[in-house]
Coordinates of C-alpha atoms and ligand atoms in Angstrom, one line a residue:
M285 CA 12.0 -22.3 -16.7
V286 CA 13.2 -20.9 -20.2
T287 CA 14.3 -17.3 -19.9
R288 CA 12.3 -14.8 -22.4
N289 CA 15.4 -13.6 -24.3
S290 CA 14.6 -16.8 -25.7
Q291 CA 11.1 -17.0 -26.7
K292 CA 11.0 -12.7 -28.3
S293 CA 11.6 -13.5 -31.3
D294 CA 9.3 -16.5 -31.4
L295 CA 6.8 -14.2 -30.1
G296 CA 7.2 -11.2 -32.4
I297 CA 6.6 -13.6 -35.4
T298 CA 3.4 -15.5 -34.3
K299 CA 2.0 -12.2 -33.5
S300 CA 2.0 -11.2 -36.9
M301 CA 0.3 -14.5 -38.0
N302 CA -3.5 -14.9 -38.2
F303 CA -4.5 -17.2 -35.3
F304 CA -6.3 -19.5 -37.3
Q305 CA -3.6 -20.2 -39.5
N306 CA -1.4 -20.1 -36.5
I307 CA -3.6 -22.7 -35.5
I308 CA -3.6 -25.0 -37.9
K309 CA 0.2 -25.2 -39.1
P310 CA 0.9 -27.7 -36.7
F311 CA -1.6 -30.3 -38.0
K312 CA -0.9 -29.5 -41.8
R313 CA -1.1 -32.8 -43.8
S314 CA 0.5 -34.6 -46.2
S315 CA -1.2 -34.1 -49.6
N316 CA -2.7 -37.5 -50.3
R317 CA -4.9 -38.0 -46.9
G318 CA -8.4 -37.6 -48.0
I319 CA -11.1 -34.2 -48.2
E320 CA -12.5 -36.0 -45.2
D321 CA -10.1 -36.0 -43.5
D322 CA -9.3 -31.9 -44.2
I323 CA -12.4 -31.0 -42.7
E324 CA -12.0 -34.0 -39.6
K325 CA -9.4 -31.7 -39.0
I326 CA -10.6 -27.9 -39.7
A327 CA -13.9 -28.6 -37.6
A328 CA -11.1 -29.9 -35.1
L329 CA -8.6 -27.2 -35.5
E330 CA -12.3 -24.5 -34.5
Q331 CA -12.3 -26.6 -31.8
K332 CA -9.2 -26.2 -30.7
V333 CA -8.3 -29.7 -30.3
F334 CA -5.1 -29.9 -29.9
P335 CA -3.7 -34.1 -30.8
F336 CA -1.7 -35.1 -27.5
Q337 CA 1.2 -36.3 -30.0
V338 CA 1.4 -32.6 -30.6
L339 CA 1.8 -31.6 -27.2
V340 CA 4.4 -34.7 -26.4
S341 CA 6.4 -33.3 -29.1
A342 CA 5.9 -30.4 -27.9
T343 CA 7.0 -30.4 -24.8
K344 CA 9.7 -33.4 -25.2
D345 CA 7.6 -35.5 -23.7
F346 CA 6.4 -33.8 -20.4
N347 CA 10.1 -34.1 -19.5
P348 CA 10.7 -32.7 -16.0
T349 CA 13.2 -30.2 -17.7
H350 CA 10.1 -28.5 -19.1
K351 CA 8.2 -27.7 -16.3
L352 CA 7.4 -24.9 -14.7
G353 CA 5.6 -25.8 -11.5
E354 CA 3.2 -27.9 -10.1
G355 CA -0.4 -25.7 -8.3
G356 CA -3.4 -27.4 -6.9
F357 CA -4.9 -28.7 -10.6
G358 CA -1.4 -30.5 -11.5
P359 CA 2.0 -30.2 -13.5
V360 CA 2.5 -27.4 -16.1
F361 CA 5.4 -27.9 -18.8
K362 CA 6.6 -25.8 -20.8
G363 CA 5.5 -26.5 -24.6
R364 CA 6.8 -25.2 -28.4
L365 CA 4.9 -25.5 -31.3
P366 CA 6.0 -26.4 -34.6
D367 CA 5.1 -23.6 -35.9
G368 CA 7.5 -21.8 -33.2
R369 CA 4.2 -20.2 -30.4
D370 CA 5.8 -21.4 -26.9
I371 CA 3.1 -22.6 -24.9
A372 CA 1.8 -23.5 -21.1
V373 CA 0.8 -27.4 -20.8
K374 CA -1.5 -27.9 -17.8
K375 CA -1.9 -31.8 -17.2
L376 CA -5.2 -31.9 -14.5
S377 CA -4.6 -33.7 -11.7
Q378 CA -6.9 -37.0 -11.4
A379 CA -8.8 -34.5 -8.5
S380 CA -10.2 -33.6 -11.6
R381 CA -13.6 -36.2 -11.8
Q382 CA -15.0 -35.0 -14.7
G383 CA -16.6 -36.4 -17.2
K384 CA -14.5 -36.3 -21.1
R385 CA -17.5 -34.4 -22.5
E386 CA -18.4 -32.1 -20.0
F387 CA -14.4 -30.6 -19.7
V388 CA -14.4 -30.4 -22.9
N389 CA -17.7 -28.4 -22.8
E390 CA -16.0 -26.1 -19.8
A391 CA -13.0 -26.3 -21.5
K392 CA -14.7 -25.0 -25.0
L393 CA -16.1 -21.9 -23.1
L394 CA -13.3 -21.2 -21.2
A395 CA -11.4 -21.1 -25.2
K396 CA -13.3 -18.4 -25.3
V397 CA -12.1 -16.3 -22.7
Q398 CA -9.4 -13.8 -24.8
H399 CA -8.9 -10.6 -23.3
R400 CA -5.2 -8.9 -23.2
N401 CA -4.8 -9.1 -18.8
V402 CA -6.2 -12.5 -19.1
V403 CA -4.0 -15.9 -20.0
N404 CA -5.4 -16.9 -23.0
L405 CA -6.2 -20.5 -23.1
W406 CA -5.8 -21.6 -26.8
G407 CA -7.0 -24.7 -26.7
Y408 CA -7.5 -28.7 -24.8
C409 CA -6.7 -32.0 -25.3
T410 CA -8.4 -35.3 -24.0
H411 CA -6.4 -38.1 -24.2
G412 CA -7.2 -41.5 -22.3
D413 CA -8.1 -40.2 -18.7
D414 CA -5.4 -37.3 -19.5
K415 CA -7.1 -34.0 -19.4
L416 CA -5.5 -31.0 -20.5
L417 CA -5.3 -27.6 -21.2
V418 CA -2.9 -25.6 -23.3
Y419 CA -2.3 -21.8 -22.6
E420 CA -0.4 -18.7 -24.5
Y421 CA 2.6 -19.3 -22.2
V422 CA 3.6 -15.9 -20.6
A423 CA 7.6 -15.3 -20.4
N424 CA 7.9 -13.6 -17.2
E425 CA 7.4 -15.5 -14.0
S426 CA 4.0 -15.2 -11.6
L427 CA 3.3 -11.4 -10.1
D428 CA 4.1 -13.3 -5.7
K429 CA 7.4 -14.0 -7.4
V430 CA 8.8 -11.2 -8.5
L431 CA 7.1 -9.0 -5.9
F432 CA 7.6 -11.4 -2.7
K433 CA 10.4 -14.1 -3.6
S434 CA 13.3 -12.5 -5.5
N435 CA 15.9 -10.0 -5.3
R436 CA 14.2 -8.0 -8.5
R437 CA 11.7 -6.1 -6.4
S438 CA 12.9 -2.7 -7.3
V439 CA 12.5 -4.2 -11.1
I440 CA 8.6 -3.3 -10.7
D441 CA 8.7 0.4 -9.9
W442 CA 5.6 2.6 -9.6
K443 CA 4.8 3.0 -12.6
L444 CA 5.2 -0.4 -13.1
R445 CA 2.7 -1.1 -10.2
F446 CA 0.5 1.3 -11.6
E447 CA 0.0 -0.4 -14.6
I448 CA -0.3 -3.9 -13.4
I449 CA -3.1 -2.7 -10.7
T450 CA -4.8 -1.6 -14.1
G451 CA -4.1 -4.1 -16.1
V452 CA -5.5 -6.6 -13.4
A453 CA -8.1 -4.4 -12.7
R454 CA -9.0 -4.5 -16.3
G455 CA -9.0 -8.5 -16.8
L456 CA -11.3 -8.9 -13.9
L457 CA -13.7 -6.7 -15.2
Y458 CA -13.9 -8.7 -18.5
L459 CA -14.3 -11.6 -16.8
H460 CA -17.0 -10.6 -14.1
E461 CA -18.7 -8.7 -17.1
D462 CA -17.4 -8.6 -20.4
A463 CA -16.7 -12.4 -21.2
P464 CA -18.9 -14.6 -23.1
N465 CA -19.9 -16.0 -19.3
C466 CA -19.5 -14.5 -16.5
I467 CA -17.3 -16.0 -14.9
I468 CA -15.6 -15.3 -11.2
H469 CA -12.4 -16.4 -10.2
R470 CA -12.2 -17.3 -6.8
D471 CA -8.5 -17.7 -6.6
I472 CA -7.6 -14.0 -7.3
K473 CA -3.7 -13.9 -5.6
A474 CA -0.3 -12.3 -6.6
G475 CA 0.6 -16.0 -7.8
N476 CA -2.5 -16.1 -10.2
I477 CA -1.0 -12.6 -12.2
L478 CA 1.8 -13.6 -14.9
L479 CA 3.9 -11.2 -16.3
D480 CA 4.5 -10.9 -19.8
E481 CA 7.6 -9.6 -21.7
K482 CA 6.2 -6.4 -20.8
W483 CA 5.5 -6.8 -17.6
V484 CA 1.5 -6.5 -19.0
P485 CA 0.0 -8.7 -16.3
K486 CA -2.2 -11.6 -17.1
I487 CA -5.1 -13.5 -15.1
A488 CA -4.6 -16.9 -15.2
D489 CA -6.2 -19.8 -13.8
F490 CA -9.7 -18.4 -14.7
G491 CA -12.5 -21.1 -14.5
M492 CA -10.2 -24.2 -12.9
A493 CA -13.1 -24.1 -10.0
R494 CA -15.8 -25.5 -12.5
L495 CA -13.2 -27.9 -14.3
Y496 CA -13.0 -29.1 -10.6
Q497 CA -16.7 -29.1 -9.7
E498 CA -17.6 -31.9 -7.4
D499 CA -20.2 -34.2 -9.4
A500 CA -23.4 -36.0 -7.7
T501 CA -21.0 -38.6 -6.0
H502 CA -18.2 -37.4 -4.8
V503 CA -17.5 -35.9 -2.2
N504 CA -14.2 -33.7 -1.5
T505 CA -13.6 -30.8 0.2
R506 CA -12.8 -28.7 -2.4
V507 CA -9.6 -25.9 -3.1
A508 CA -11.6 -22.4 -3.3
G509 CA -9.4 -20.4 -2.4
T510 CA -5.9 -18.9 -0.8
N511 CA -5.3 -18.0 2.5
G512 CA -5.2 -14.0 3.0
Y513 CA -6.8 -13.1 0.3
M514 CA -10.2 -14.8 0.2
A515 CA -13.2 -12.8 1.4
P516 CA -14.9 -12.8 4.7
E517 CA -18.5 -14.0 3.6
Y518 CA -16.8 -16.8 1.2
V519 CA -14.1 -17.7 4.1
M520 CA -17.2 -18.1 6.9
H521 CA -20.5 -19.3 4.7
G522 CA -18.8 -20.0 1.1
A523 CA -21.5 -17.3 0.3
L524 CA -19.1 -16.2 -3.4
S525 CA -20.4 -13.4 -5.5
V526 CA -18.1 -11.3 -8.0
K527 CA -17.4 -9.3 -4.6
A528 CA -15.6 -12.0 -3.5
D529 CA -12.7 -11.5 -6.4
V530 CA -13.2 -7.7 -5.9
F531 CA -11.7 -8.3 -2.0
S532 CA -9.3 -10.0 -3.3
F533 CA -8.1 -8.0 -5.6
G534 CA -8.0 -5.6 -2.8
V535 CA -6.1 -7.8 -1.1
V536 CA -3.4 -7.7 -4.1
V537 CA -3.2 -3.9 -4.6
L538 CA -2.4 -3.4 -1.2
E539 CA 0.2 -6.0 -1.6
L540 CA 1.6 -4.5 -4.3
I541 CA 2.1 -1.1 -3.1
S542 CA 3.5 -2.1 0.0
G543 CA 5.4 -5.2 -1.1
Q544 CA 4.3 -7.4 1.3
K545 CA 2.3 -10.1 2.2
N546 CA -1.5 -10.1 4.0
S547 CA -0.8 -13.7 4.8
S548 CA 2.3 -13.3 6.5
F549 CA 2.3 -9.4 7.2
S550 CA 0.5 -10.5 10.6
L551 CA 3.3 -13.5 11.4
K552 CA 5.5 -9.7 11.7
H553 CA 3.2 -7.3 12.8
A554 CA 1.2 -9.3 15.5
D555 CA -0.6 -7.1 16.3
Q556 CA -2.6 -6.3 13.1
T557 CA -2.9 -7.2 9.2
L558 CA -2.0 -6.2 6.3
L559 CA -5.2 -4.8 5.7
E560 CA -5.4 -3.1 9.2
W561 CA -2.4 -1.7 8.9
A562 CA -3.4 0.1 5.5
Y563 CA -6.9 1.3 6.6
R564 CA -4.6 2.7 9.6
L565 CA -1.9 4.6 7.4
Y566 CA -4.7 6.2 5.6
K567 CA -7.0 7.1 8.0
K568 CA -4.4 9.4 9.2
G569 CA -3.5 10.7 5.8
R570 CA 0.2 8.6 5.7
T571 CA -0.4 6.2 3.1
M572 CA 2.9 7.2 1.5
E573 CA 4.4 5.2 4.9
M574 CA 3.1 2.3 3.2
V575 CA 4.9 2.2 -0.2
D576 CA 7.8 -0.6 -0.4
P577 CA 10.7 0.9 0.1
D578 CA 12.8 -0.5 -2.4
I579 CA 10.0 2.0 -4.8
A580 CA 9.3 4.4 -2.3
A581 CA 11.2 7.0 -5.1
S582 CA 9.3 6.0 -8.1
A583 CA 6.3 6.7 -6.4
D584 CA 3.5 9.2 -7.2
P585 CA 2.0 10.4 -3.8
E586 CA -1.9 11.4 -5.2
Q587 CA -1.7 7.7 -7.8
V588 CA -0.3 6.5 -4.3
R589 CA -3.3 7.8 -2.6
L590 CA -5.8 6.8 -5.3
C591 CA -5.2 2.9 -5.0
V592 CA -4.7 2.6 -1.3
Q593 CA -8.4 4.6 -1.4
I594 CA -9.5 1.8 -4.2
G595 CA -7.8 -1.0 -2.6
L596 CA -9.5 -0.7 0.8
L597 CA -12.8 0.6 -0.2
C598 CA -12.2 -3.5 -2.0
V599 CA -11.9 -5.0 0.8
Q600 CA -14.6 -4.1 2.9
G601 CA -16.2 -6.6 5.0
D602 CA -19.5 -5.7 3.4
P603 CA -19.7 -7.1 0.2
H604 CA -21.8 -4.2 -0.8
Q605 CA -19.5 -1.7 0.0
R606 CA -17.3 -3.2 -2.2
P607 CA -17.1 -1.1 -5.4
A608 CA -18.0 -3.7 -8.7
M609 CA -14.3 -3.8 -10.7
R610 CA -16.5 -1.9 -13.8
R611 CA -16.2 1.2 -11.1
V612 CA -12.9 0.0 -9.9
S613 CA -11.4 0.4 -13.4
L614 CA -13.3 3.8 -13.7
L615 CA -11.5 5.4 -10.4
L616 CA -8.7 3.8 -11.3
S617 CA -8.7 7.3 -14.1
R618 CA -10.0 9.7 -11.7
K619 CA -7.9 11.8 -10.0
P620 CA -8.5 11.2 -5.3
G621 CA -11.3 12.7 -3.8
H622 CA -14.7 12.1 -5.9
L623 CA -14.3 8.8 -3.7
E624 CA -16.1 7.4 -0.7
E625 CA -14.3 6.5 2.2
P626 CA -13.7 3.2 2.6
E627 CA -14.9 1.0 6.1
R628 CA -13.1 -0.8 8.3
P629 CA -11.6 -3.6 6.3
G630 CA -12.6 -7.4 6.6
V631 CA -10.9 -10.2 8.2
P632 CA -10.7 -12.8 6.4
G633 CA -12.3 -15.0 8.5
S634 CA -15.0 -12.4 10.8
R635 CA -18.4 -11.9 10.2
Y636 CA -19.5 -8.8 8.1
R637 CA -22.5 -6.8 9.1
R638 CA -25.2 -6.5 6.3
R639 CA -26.0 -3.6 5.4
T640 CA -29.7 -1.8 3.6
H641 CA -29.4 -4.8 0.8
H642 CA -31.3 -7.8 0.3
R643 CA -29.7 -10.8 -0.9
P644 CA -31.4 -11.8 -4.3
S645 CA -32.9 -15.1 -3.7
G646 CA -32.2 -18.1 -6.6
T647 CA -28.3 -16.6 -7.6
S648 CA -25.6 -18.7 -8.3
S649 CA -23.4 -19.2 -5.7
V650 CA -20.4 -21.7 -6.1
G651 CA -20.2 -22.3 -10.1
T652 CA -17.4 -19.9 -12.0
L653 CA -19.4 -19.5 -14.9
S654 CA -22.4 -17.5 -13.4
T655 CA -25.9 -19.5 -14.2
T656 CA -27.3 -16.1 -13.9
G657 CA -25.1 -14.6 -16.0
S658 CA -25.4 -11.3 -14.0
S659 CA -22.3 -9.3 -13.1
T660 CA -21.9 -7.5 -9.7
D661 CA -23.9 -8.6 -6.6
S662 CA -25.1 -11.8 -7.8
F663 CA -24.9 -13.1 -4.0
G664 CA -24.2 -16.7 -2.7
S665 CA -27.7 -18.1 -1.7
N666 CA -27.4 -21.6 -0.8
L667 CA -26.1 -20.7 2.7
N668 CA -27.0 -18.8 5.5
T669 CA -24.9 -16.1 5.7
N670 CA -26.7 -13.7 7.6
S671 CA -27.1 -15.0 11.3
G672 CA -27.1 -18.1 13.3
T673 CA -24.8 -19.3 16.6
G674 CA -21.7 -17.9 15.0
G675 CA -20.6 -20.6 12.2
A676 CA -21.7 -21.5 8.7
T677 CA -24.4 -23.8 9.5
P678 CA -25.9 -24.3 6.2
V679 CA -29.5 -23.4 6.3
S680 CA -31.2 -26.5 4.8
S681 CA -29.6 -28.7 7.5
R682 CA -29.9 -26.5 10.7
T683 CA -33.6 -27.1 11.8
P684 CA -33.5 -30.6 11.6
T685 CA -29.9 -30.7 13.6
R686 CA -28.9 -28.3 15.8
D687 CA -31.3 -29.9 18.5
H688 CA -29.0 -33.2 18.5
A689 CA -25.8 -31.2 17.9
T690 CA -27.0 -28.7 20.6
R691 CA -27.0 -32.5 23.5
S692 CA -24.5 -34.2 21.9
A693 CA -22.3 -30.9 22.6
G694 CA -23.6 -30.6 25.6
A695 CA -24.3 -27.3 25.4
S696 CA -27.2 -24.7 24.6
S697 CA -26.7 -21.4 22.4
S698 CA -30.7 -21.4 22.8
S699 CA -31.0 -21.6 26.9
D700 CA -27.9 -19.4 27.1
P701 CA -29.2 -15.7 28.5
H702 CA -25.9 -14.5 26.7
G703 CA -28.3 -15.8 23.6
E704 CA -28.6 -12.1 21.7
S705 CA -24.4 -12.0 21.8
L706 CA -24.4 -15.3 20.3
Q707 CA -26.7 -14.1 17.5
A708 CA -24.4 -10.8 17.2
T709 CA -23.3 -9.9 13.8
Q710 CA -19.8 -10.1 14.0
L711 CA -17.4 -11.8 16.1
P712 CA -14.8 -10.7 19.0
Q713 CA -11.6 -10.2 16.7
K714 CA -9.6 -12.3 18.9
L715 CA -12.0 -15.2 17.6
V716 CA -11.7 -14.5 14.5
Q717 CA -8.1 -14.7 14.3
A718 CA -8.6 -17.7 15.7
T719 CA -11.0 -18.8 13.1
F720 CA -8.4 -17.4 10.7
N721 CA -5.1 -19.2 12.4
A722 CA -7.6 -22.6 11.8
L723 CA -7.1 -21.9 8.4
S724 CA -3.9 -21.3 8.4
L725 CA -3.8 -24.6 9.5
S726 CA -5.8 -25.7 6.7
H727 CA -3.7 -23.4 4.1
S728 CA -0.4 -24.9 5.2
L729 CA -1.8 -29.0 5.0
H730 CA -3.3 -28.5 1.4
N731 CA -0.2 -27.1 -0.4
G732 CA -1.2 -23.5 -0.6
H733 CA -5.2 -23.9 -0.2
V734 CA -7.4 -23.3 2.0
R735 CA -10.1 -26.5 1.5
L736 CA -14.2 -25.9 2.8
P737 CA -16.8 -27.8 2.6
Q738 CA -19.5 -27.8 0.3
H739 CA -22.3 -27.7 2.7
N740 CA -24.9 -29.0 -0.4
I741 CA -22.7 -31.6 -1.6
V742 CA -22.2 -32.8 1.8
Q743 CA -25.8 -33.1 1.9
K744 CA -27.0 -34.5 -0.8
N745 CA -24.6 -37.2 -0.3
F746 CA -24.0 -38.3 3.6
G747 CA -24.9 -41.2 4.1
G748 CA -22.9 -42.9 1.3
G749 CA -20.2 -44.0 2.8
H750 CA -17.8 -40.7 1.8
P751 CA -15.8 -39.2 4.0
D752 CA -16.6 -36.1 6.2
P753 CA -15.2 -32.8 5.1
N754 CA -17.3 -31.2 7.7
L755 CA -15.3 -33.1 10.2
T756 CA -12.0 -31.7 8.6
Y757 CA -13.7 -28.4 8.8
A758 CA -14.9 -28.7 12.3
K759 CA -11.6 -29.8 13.3
E760 CA -9.9 -27.2 11.8
L761 CA -12.1 -24.3 13.4
V762 CA -11.5 -26.2 16.9
A763 CA -7.4 -26.4 15.9
G764 CA -7.7 -22.4 15.9
M765 CA -9.6 -22.1 18.5
E766 CA -7.5 -24.2 21.0
L767 CA -3.9 -21.9 20.6
S768 CA -6.8 -19.4 22.9
K769 CA -8.2 -22.7 24.8
N770 CA -6.9 -21.2 28.4
D771 CA -8.7 -17.7 27.5
A772 CA -11.9 -19.2 26.8
G773 CA -11.3 -22.1 29.0
V774 CA -13.8 -24.0 27.5
E775 CA -13.2 -28.2 25.9
P776 CA -13.1 -28.7 22.9
P777 CA -16.9 -31.4 21.5
E778 CA -16.3 -34.6 21.1
F779 CA -16.3 -35.4 17.0
G780 CA -17.9 -38.4 16.4
A781 CA -19.7 -38.7 19.2
A782 CA -23.2 -38.5 18.1
A783 CA -23.7 -41.6 15.7
D784 CA -27.0 -40.7 14.1
G785 CA -25.3 -40.4 10.9
D786 CA -26.5 -36.8 10.9
A787 CA -24.7 -35.5 8.2
D788 CA -24.2 -31.9 10.0
R789 CA -23.0 -33.0 13.1
N790 CA -19.3 -32.3 13.1
M791 CA -20.3 -29.2 11.5
I792 CA -22.6 -28.6 14.7
L793 CA -20.1 -29.2 16.8
G794 CA -17.5 -27.0 15.9
N795 CA -20.0 -23.9 15.5
M796 CA -21.1 -24.6 18.8
Y797 CA -17.4 -24.9 20.3
V798 CA -17.0 -21.4 19.1
A799 CA -20.5 -20.2 20.0
S800 CA -19.4 -21.5 23.8
Y801 CA -16.0 -19.8 22.8
K802 CA -17.4 -16.8 22.6
K803 CA -19.8 -16.7 25.4
V804 CA -17.0 -17.1 28.1
Y805 CA -14.9 -15.1 25.7
V806 CA -17.6 -12.9 25.8
R807 CA -18.2 -12.7 29.6
K808 CA -14.6 -12.3 30.2
N809 CA -14.6 -9.4 28.0
K810 CA -17.6 -7.2 29.0
K811 CA -15.8 -4.7 26.9
R812 CA -15.4 -6.0 23.5
E813 CA -19.3 -7.6 23.8
T814 CA -20.2 -5.7 21.6
C815 CA -17.4 -6.3 18.6
E816 CA -17.8 -2.5 17.3
R817 CA -14.1 -1.8 16.5
S818 CA -14.0 0.7 13.5
D819 CA -14.0 3.3 15.8
E820 CA -11.0 2.3 17.4
L821 CA -9.3 1.0 14.9
A822 CA -9.3 4.6 13.4
G823 CA -8.4 6.2 16.4
E824 CA -5.7 4.2 16.7
Ligands
ATP1102 N1 0.5 -19.7 -19.6 C1 1.6 -19.2 -18.7 N2 3.2 -19.4 -18.7 C2 3.7 -19.9 -18.2 N3 3.9 -19.9 -17.2 C3 2.7 -20.6 -16.0 C4 1.8 -20.8 -17.6 N4 0.5 -21.2 -16.3 C5 1.5 -21.5 -15.5 N5 2.4 -21.1 -14.9 C6 3.9 -21.5 -14.7 O1 3.5 -23.1 -14.0 C7 3.8 -23.2 -12.4 C8 2.2 -24.1 -12.1 O2 1.4 -22.8 -11.9 P1 0.1 -22.9 -11.8 O3 -1.0 -21.8 -12.1 O4 -0.5 -24.5 -11.7 O5 0.2 -23.0 -10.3 P2 0.7 -22.2 -9.1 O6 0.0 -20.7 -9.5 O7 2.5 -22.4 -8.9 O8 -0.5 -22.7 -7.4 P3 -1.9 -22.3 -7.3 O9 -2.4 -23.8 -7.9 O10 -2.0 -22.2 -6.1 O11 -2.0 -21.8 -8.1 C9 3.6 -21.3 -12.3 O12 5.0 -21.3 -11.5 C10 3.5 -20.6 -13.1 O13 3.7 -19.1 -13.1

């Protein structure tokens, strides 16, 4: 990576220049071209189109030495435009099967998203099958590298960390409520927060899910988020709302305070997660013990308490209990004490308990750019989120498929005398952990991304000879369960045994296994039958 010092003077120059001039400069024509050429080019510039050749020369033909890294969406190259501006060019991998027109439409929309705390998309380019996005170059590394992978973590002292928290909150508020379209990021994490030369945080990778949406003919297990940051209702049911981003933001806040990465915290502390640990300390009034020892000296106890409280409010299990980002931004400017008490945190993989709210119908749940334009509490509606036999069975598939799956799996939730407990709104903690382990497995298999089946697409396309993402999901579930198989004494199901072409058979089998696991588990652990751990947690 090119160091930020070498960029500083250029950045200084470009900031003072008008944006349109900046854009037009690299394409200045020689004087003998026609006026039509001019018009065409100006039109292209307004649409923020970058000619491929400009990007080729900016990145020295995508030279490996210019490669900044490669994420789930493809490689990113650093480049410099003829006017001196530095850019980051993301070459989308072929997994984005979007047509050229759709890509251009999406990119145009995303290029309108401009905010100080968001990595600005300056333009885009298509060339043959290649699709490229051109971003402003952000000089410092991503937050995860500074926080978790370097010995520079003390460089971001408490004051900076607090500013990063407020900056990310503002960026996310903008995406949710003030951008031209409501954007649910879906993958808020320390790795997607880039820091500029003044440590101003900028949210990266917004809108990517939209560019990678499956079309009607392509079934895929889509990149859905990153382990350790995903809201429980999203992990378990694919239910997506702005509150899923709020949850991920809460995780980032607690990571920033503690300097600990949520997804690896449990490896060091077998019996708890970062979120539970934070909750316990908060309940005991010992929030300062959470602070990263490297920066403890610079920490302001009042601000720390406020941030811990806000972080915990954001990671509550019930999405409706989580504050919207506007409120978070407001709260960050207040003194603690005016705030409600957070309830115990949700665990990725756990089921949340719905309260008095009802899910609004007809809201979009999967798209990144919300089709409703509503900013808060738009809650996923295409999946069952609130009942069932312990898993994420799609609503529309449940009636026709369950009977068959029940027979195939040799277990029945409806005939089970403990049926009531199987319908409980929360799974035992251990089961939750096992599911989480399954997702961790998926995490390691997929370059840090958890992949979830996209149920509605599966349903639409099953029978077309596509791979069955439900199979993967169910196997992952079971892999998690197997870690504790001896406790449960339940054999995993035979996947694929049901051969009638039922779209969700493997999902159902996986869920049945979870259900039967739970049945045995509950029998063996009567005490935990109600799974109410909040008092227990608070008292510990
Ligand atoms: N605008 C940018 N300015 C500077 N560096 C960038 C920019 N965008 C991305 N990078 C860097 O490029 C690398 C790849 O980024 P990318 O966002 O594609 O994937 P990632 O964050 O590493 O992984 P993931 O896909 O899991 O988010 C990262 O090191 C990132 O910090």
